[in-house]
Short mmCIF file of C-alpha atoms in Angstrom, two decimals:
data_model
loop_
_atom_site.label_atom_id
_atom_site.label_comp_id
_atom_site.label_asym_id
_atom_site.label_seq_id
_atom_site.Cartn_x
_atom_site.Cartn_y
_atom_site.Cartn_z
CA MET A 1 60.29 74.14 -143.63
CA ILE A 2 61.11 73.52 -139.97
CA ILE A 3 64.22 71.35 -139.63
CA VAL A 4 63.88 68.97 -136.68
CA LYS A 5 67.31 67.93 -135.40
CA THR A 6 68.45 64.46 -134.43
CA LYS A 7 69.83 63.73 -130.98
CA ALA A 8 73.37 63.93 -132.37
CA GLU A 9 72.65 67.27 -133.98
CA CYS A 10 71.14 68.61 -130.76
CA GLU A 11 74.29 67.61 -128.90
CA LYS A 12 76.32 69.66 -131.39
CA MET A 13 73.96 72.60 -130.84
CA ILE A 14 74.58 72.32 -127.09
CA VAL A 15 78.36 72.39 -127.60
CA THR A 16 78.08 75.43 -129.87
CA GLY A 17 75.72 77.26 -127.52
CA ASN A 18 77.83 76.52 -124.44
CA LYS A 19 80.85 78.00 -126.20
CA LEU A 20 78.85 81.13 -127.02
CA GLY A 21 77.73 81.45 -123.41
CA ALA A 22 81.35 81.19 -122.22
CA ILE A 23 82.31 83.89 -124.71
CA PHE A 24 79.64 86.19 -123.26
CA ASP A 25 81.06 85.64 -119.78
CA GLU A 26 84.51 86.69 -121.00
CA LEU A 27 83.22 89.61 -123.06
CA ALA A 28 81.17 90.96 -120.15
CA LYS A 29 84.43 91.67 -118.30
CA GLU A 30 85.51 94.01 -121.11
CA ILE A 31 82.37 96.15 -121.31
CA ARG A 32 82.75 99.41 -119.41
CA PRO A 33 82.62 103.21 -119.76
CA GLY A 34 85.28 104.64 -122.07
CA ARG A 35 85.39 101.65 -124.37
CA SER A 36 84.33 101.92 -128.01
CA THR A 37 81.93 99.43 -129.55
CA TYR A 38 84.67 98.81 -132.15
CA GLU A 39 86.99 97.55 -129.40
CA ILE A 40 84.30 95.27 -128.03
CA ASP A 41 83.70 93.86 -131.50
CA LYS A 42 87.39 93.03 -131.96
CA ILE A 43 87.55 91.30 -128.57
CA ALA A 44 84.44 89.26 -129.42
CA ASP A 45 85.95 88.26 -132.76
CA GLU A 46 89.12 87.01 -131.05
CA LEU A 47 87.15 85.07 -128.43
CA ILE A 48 84.97 83.34 -131.05
CA VAL A 49 87.98 82.32 -133.15
CA LYS A 50 89.82 81.13 -130.03
CA SER A 51 86.84 78.87 -129.22
CA GLY A 52 87.23 77.10 -132.56
CA GLY A 53 84.50 78.95 -134.43
CA LYS A 54 83.84 81.77 -136.84
CA PRO A 55 81.83 84.97 -136.18
CA ASN A 56 78.72 84.05 -138.15
CA PHE A 57 77.44 87.64 -138.29
CA ALA A 58 80.45 88.48 -140.49
CA LEU A 59 79.30 85.76 -142.89
CA GLU A 60 76.06 87.64 -143.60
CA ASP A 61 75.96 89.51 -146.92
CA GLY A 62 77.16 93.07 -146.44
CA TYR A 63 78.00 92.77 -142.75
CA HIS A 64 81.61 92.76 -141.61
CA ASN A 65 81.59 92.55 -137.82
CA ALA A 66 81.47 89.84 -135.15
CA ILE A 67 78.71 91.56 -133.16
CA CYS A 68 75.86 94.00 -133.45
CA ALA A 69 76.41 96.72 -130.84
CA SER A 70 73.20 98.66 -130.17
CA VAL A 71 73.28 101.54 -127.69
CA ASN A 72 70.26 103.06 -125.92
CA GLU A 73 67.61 103.88 -128.58
CA THR A 74 69.22 101.53 -131.12
CA LEU A 75 67.18 98.34 -130.87
CA ILE A 76 69.13 95.99 -133.15
CA HIS A 77 71.88 95.77 -135.78
CA GLY A 78 74.02 98.63 -134.50
CA ILE A 79 77.34 98.60 -136.37
CA PRO A 80 80.40 98.70 -134.06
CA SER A 81 82.28 101.99 -134.41
CA LYS A 82 85.41 103.69 -133.09
CA SER A 83 83.32 106.83 -132.64
CA VAL A 84 80.72 105.20 -130.36
CA ILE A 85 82.28 105.45 -126.90
CA LEU A 86 80.32 103.93 -124.05
CA LYS A 87 79.57 106.25 -121.16
CA ASP A 88 78.18 105.89 -117.68
CA GLY A 89 74.40 105.41 -117.85
CA ASP A 90 74.27 103.83 -121.30
CA ILE A 91 72.78 100.43 -122.01
CA LEU A 92 74.39 98.27 -124.70
CA SER A 93 72.81 95.31 -126.49
CA VAL A 94 75.44 92.90 -127.81
CA ASP A 95 74.00 90.46 -130.33
CA MET A 96 76.57 87.81 -131.23
CA GLY A 97 76.81 84.45 -132.95
CA ASN A 98 79.28 81.66 -133.62
CA LEU A 99 79.54 79.07 -136.38
CA ASP A 100 81.37 76.35 -134.51
CA GLU A 101 83.87 73.95 -136.04
CA ASN A 102 81.16 71.26 -135.70
CA GLY A 103 79.09 73.06 -138.37
CA TYR A 104 76.30 74.39 -136.13
CA ASN A 105 75.39 77.97 -135.23
CA GLY A 106 74.80 79.82 -131.99
CA ASP A 107 73.04 83.20 -131.70
CA ALA A 108 72.41 85.14 -128.49
CA CYS A 109 72.09 88.67 -127.15
CA ARG A 110 72.54 90.45 -123.84
CA THR A 111 71.74 94.04 -122.86
CA PHE A 112 74.47 95.34 -120.54
CA ALA A 113 74.34 98.18 -118.05
CA ILE A 114 77.26 100.57 -118.53
CA GLY A 115 78.25 101.88 -115.12
CA ASN A 116 75.36 103.34 -113.12
CA ILE A 117 72.13 103.28 -115.11
CA SER A 118 68.71 104.75 -114.37
CA ASP A 119 65.96 102.86 -112.60
CA GLU A 120 63.96 102.96 -115.84
CA ALA A 121 66.83 101.34 -117.76
CA LYS A 122 67.12 98.63 -115.09
CA ARG A 123 63.37 97.99 -115.32
CA LEU A 124 63.53 97.73 -119.12
CA ILE A 125 66.38 95.21 -119.01
CA ARG A 126 64.54 93.22 -116.32
CA CYS A 127 61.39 93.13 -118.44
CA THR A 128 63.26 92.02 -121.57
CA GLU A 129 64.95 89.14 -119.78
CA GLU A 130 61.67 88.18 -118.11
CA CYS A 131 59.99 88.13 -121.54
CA PHE A 132 62.45 85.46 -122.62
CA PHE A 133 62.18 83.31 -119.49
CA GLU A 134 58.38 83.42 -119.52
CA ALA A 135 58.53 82.28 -123.15
CA TYR A 136 61.05 79.58 -122.20
CA LYS A 137 58.53 78.13 -119.73
CA VAL A 138 56.06 77.33 -122.53
CA CYS A 139 58.66 75.64 -124.78
CA LEU A 140 57.14 72.25 -124.13
CA VAL A 141 56.31 69.39 -126.48
CA GLY A 142 52.68 69.70 -127.61
CA HIS A 143 52.47 73.43 -127.01
CA HIS A 144 52.10 75.72 -130.00
CA LEU A 145 54.84 77.94 -131.42
CA PHE A 146 52.94 81.16 -130.91
CA GLU A 147 52.41 80.47 -127.22
CA ILE A 148 55.99 81.78 -127.11
CA SER A 149 54.76 85.02 -128.68
CA MET A 150 51.84 85.15 -126.24
CA ALA A 151 54.17 84.84 -123.25
CA ILE A 152 56.38 87.65 -124.54
CA GLN A 153 53.34 89.87 -125.14
CA ARG A 154 51.84 89.20 -121.68
CA THR A 155 55.09 90.08 -119.98
CA ALA A 156 55.70 93.30 -121.91
CA ASP A 157 52.07 94.33 -121.30
CA LYS A 158 52.55 93.81 -117.57
CA TYR A 159 55.40 96.33 -117.61
CA GLY A 160 53.61 98.73 -119.97
CA TYR A 161 56.26 98.42 -122.70
CA SER A 162 56.02 97.95 -126.47
CA LEU A 163 57.36 95.14 -128.67
CA CYS A 164 58.99 95.31 -132.07
CA LYS A 165 56.65 93.75 -134.65
CA GLU A 166 58.94 93.74 -137.68
CA TYR A 167 61.67 91.51 -136.25
CA GLY A 168 61.56 88.33 -134.19
CA GLY A 169 63.10 85.00 -133.31
CA HIS A 170 63.82 82.09 -135.62
CA GLY A 171 64.92 78.52 -136.00
CA ILE A 172 68.64 77.82 -135.85
CA GLY A 173 70.97 74.97 -136.81
CA LYS A 174 73.38 74.57 -139.71
CA GLU A 175 72.05 77.94 -140.83
CA MET A 176 71.85 80.86 -138.42
CA HIS A 177 68.36 81.75 -139.62
CA GLU A 178 66.00 78.87 -140.27
CA ASP A 179 62.24 78.41 -140.12
CA PRO A 180 60.10 79.08 -138.18
CA PHE A 181 59.81 82.84 -137.66
CA ILE A 182 58.81 83.62 -134.07
CA TYR A 183 56.79 86.79 -133.58
CA ASN A 184 57.78 89.03 -130.70
CA TYR A 185 54.17 89.99 -130.15
CA TYR A 186 50.83 88.22 -130.36
CA SER A 187 47.61 88.99 -132.17
CA PRO A 188 44.73 86.49 -132.61
CA GLU A 189 44.94 86.58 -136.41
CA LEU A 190 48.32 84.86 -136.16
CA GLY A 191 46.61 81.70 -134.95
CA LEU A 192 48.55 79.25 -132.81
CA GLY A 193 51.24 78.10 -135.21
CA PRO A 194 52.71 74.59 -135.42
CA PHE A 195 53.11 72.22 -132.48
CA LEU A 196 56.48 72.21 -130.75
CA ARG A 197 58.28 68.91 -131.35
CA PRO A 198 61.41 67.31 -129.85
CA GLY A 199 64.46 68.37 -131.83
CA MET A 200 63.21 71.83 -132.77
CA CYS A 201 65.94 74.44 -132.12
CA LEU A 202 64.75 78.00 -131.63
CA ALA A 203 66.46 81.36 -131.12
CA ILE A 204 63.99 83.32 -128.97
CA GLU A 205 64.79 87.03 -128.80
CA PRO A 206 62.42 89.58 -127.23
CA MET A 207 63.02 93.15 -128.43
CA VAL A 208 61.40 95.58 -126.00
CA MET A 209 60.85 99.31 -126.36
CA SER A 210 60.15 101.69 -123.49
CA GLY A 211 58.16 103.99 -125.78
CA LYS A 212 56.07 103.25 -128.84
CA SER A 213 56.75 100.31 -131.16
CA ASN A 214 57.54 102.41 -134.25
CA ILE A 215 61.03 101.91 -135.67
CA ILE A 216 63.32 103.58 -138.21
CA THR A 217 66.19 101.98 -140.13
CA LEU A 218 69.30 104.17 -140.18
CA LYS A 219 70.98 105.38 -143.37
CA ASP A 220 73.68 102.70 -142.96
CA GLY A 221 71.00 100.16 -143.85
CA TRP A 222 71.53 98.14 -140.66
CA GLY A 223 70.84 99.98 -137.42
CA VAL A 224 67.21 99.99 -136.26
CA VAL A 225 66.22 102.68 -133.75
CA SER A 226 63.05 103.59 -131.88
CA GLU A 227 61.28 106.37 -133.75
CA ASP A 228 60.66 108.29 -130.52
CA ARG A 229 64.32 107.72 -129.51
CA LYS A 230 63.34 106.12 -126.21
CA LEU A 231 65.34 103.29 -124.65
CA THR A 232 65.27 99.78 -126.10
CA ALA A 233 66.59 96.39 -124.98
CA HIS A 234 67.20 93.01 -126.60
CA TYR A 235 67.78 89.57 -125.07
CA GLU A 236 68.21 86.23 -126.84
CA ASN A 237 69.03 82.59 -126.18
CA ASP A 238 68.98 79.38 -128.19
CA VAL A 239 66.54 76.73 -126.95
CA ILE A 240 66.17 73.04 -127.84
CA ILE A 241 62.74 71.41 -127.43
CA THR A 242 63.03 67.99 -125.77
CA GLU A 243 60.63 65.42 -124.28
CA ASN A 244 62.00 66.33 -120.85
CA GLY A 245 61.59 70.07 -121.21
CA PRO A 246 63.48 72.86 -122.95
CA ILE A 247 67.27 73.22 -122.87
CA ILE A 248 68.98 76.59 -123.16
CA THR A 249 72.26 76.08 -124.98
CA SER A 250 73.73 79.61 -124.75
CA VAL A 251 74.38 79.37 -121.02
CA ASP A 252 76.37 82.13 -119.32
CA GLU A 253 76.30 83.61 -115.82
CA ASN A 254 73.17 85.56 -116.73
CA VAL A 255 71.28 82.39 -117.67
CA ARG A 256 72.61 80.49 -114.65
CA ARG A 257 71.35 83.27 -112.36
CA HIS A 258 67.87 83.16 -113.89
CA LEU A 259 67.61 79.37 -113.79
CA SER A 260 68.81 79.28 -110.19
CA LYS A 261 66.12 81.78 -109.26
CA GLU A 262 63.46 79.74 -111.08
CA ASN A 263 64.56 76.55 -109.29
CA LYS A 264 64.36 78.26 -105.90
CA GLN A 265 60.83 79.43 -106.63
CA ALA A 266 59.66 76.00 -107.86
#
């Protein structure tokens, strides 16, 4: 069941998302070669608590960290570790969420360049972010849910990349994962899905793979890697559907840069 939020609930979602965006801005300053993903996790935990929230990932059954830290071929759910030391040329996806003191959840992801990365890694990150912002453009009242999936698919196809089929976006609110499920690819048998309505809150998160779309779950039961061990990237923001167009709640410098570029092109 899709939970449509009231205006008051949407305002709480905006507060929560804005806090998460500010946390990403602070965390980005701490991500560099020589740092372990364990250290980054602890910093993120402190920042979330300082903002008045709780790390909602740590509230998931069996998970004990504030972030998922996925390096290079790890697509999602990488467990932070003291033994995973970031080095020049790596790319790191930080998936992070907050359960704010107002009772509402935020969930977002960024893929960071560690030092000097390859042109291919830059292209992959650019594609993954573009997948989201092309999807964001169709988050309009009266459009269908799976037009989001279509936009992601079109963009990945343009770059010649693959999309993860097993995982996707979702609704968000008082629970971090709510209906509906949002496919990160499109196939005609999916149909069009429900209409987008004001008050729907969606976490849209393209997961893009530079090789084939096949994945493997690691022995730890969490980490998901590309079977061919080629680079992967992940990008996510929370979006509220409104009569006046979509609102991204998880706003950081990355989002501001993209929106500024879109406004200049309009």
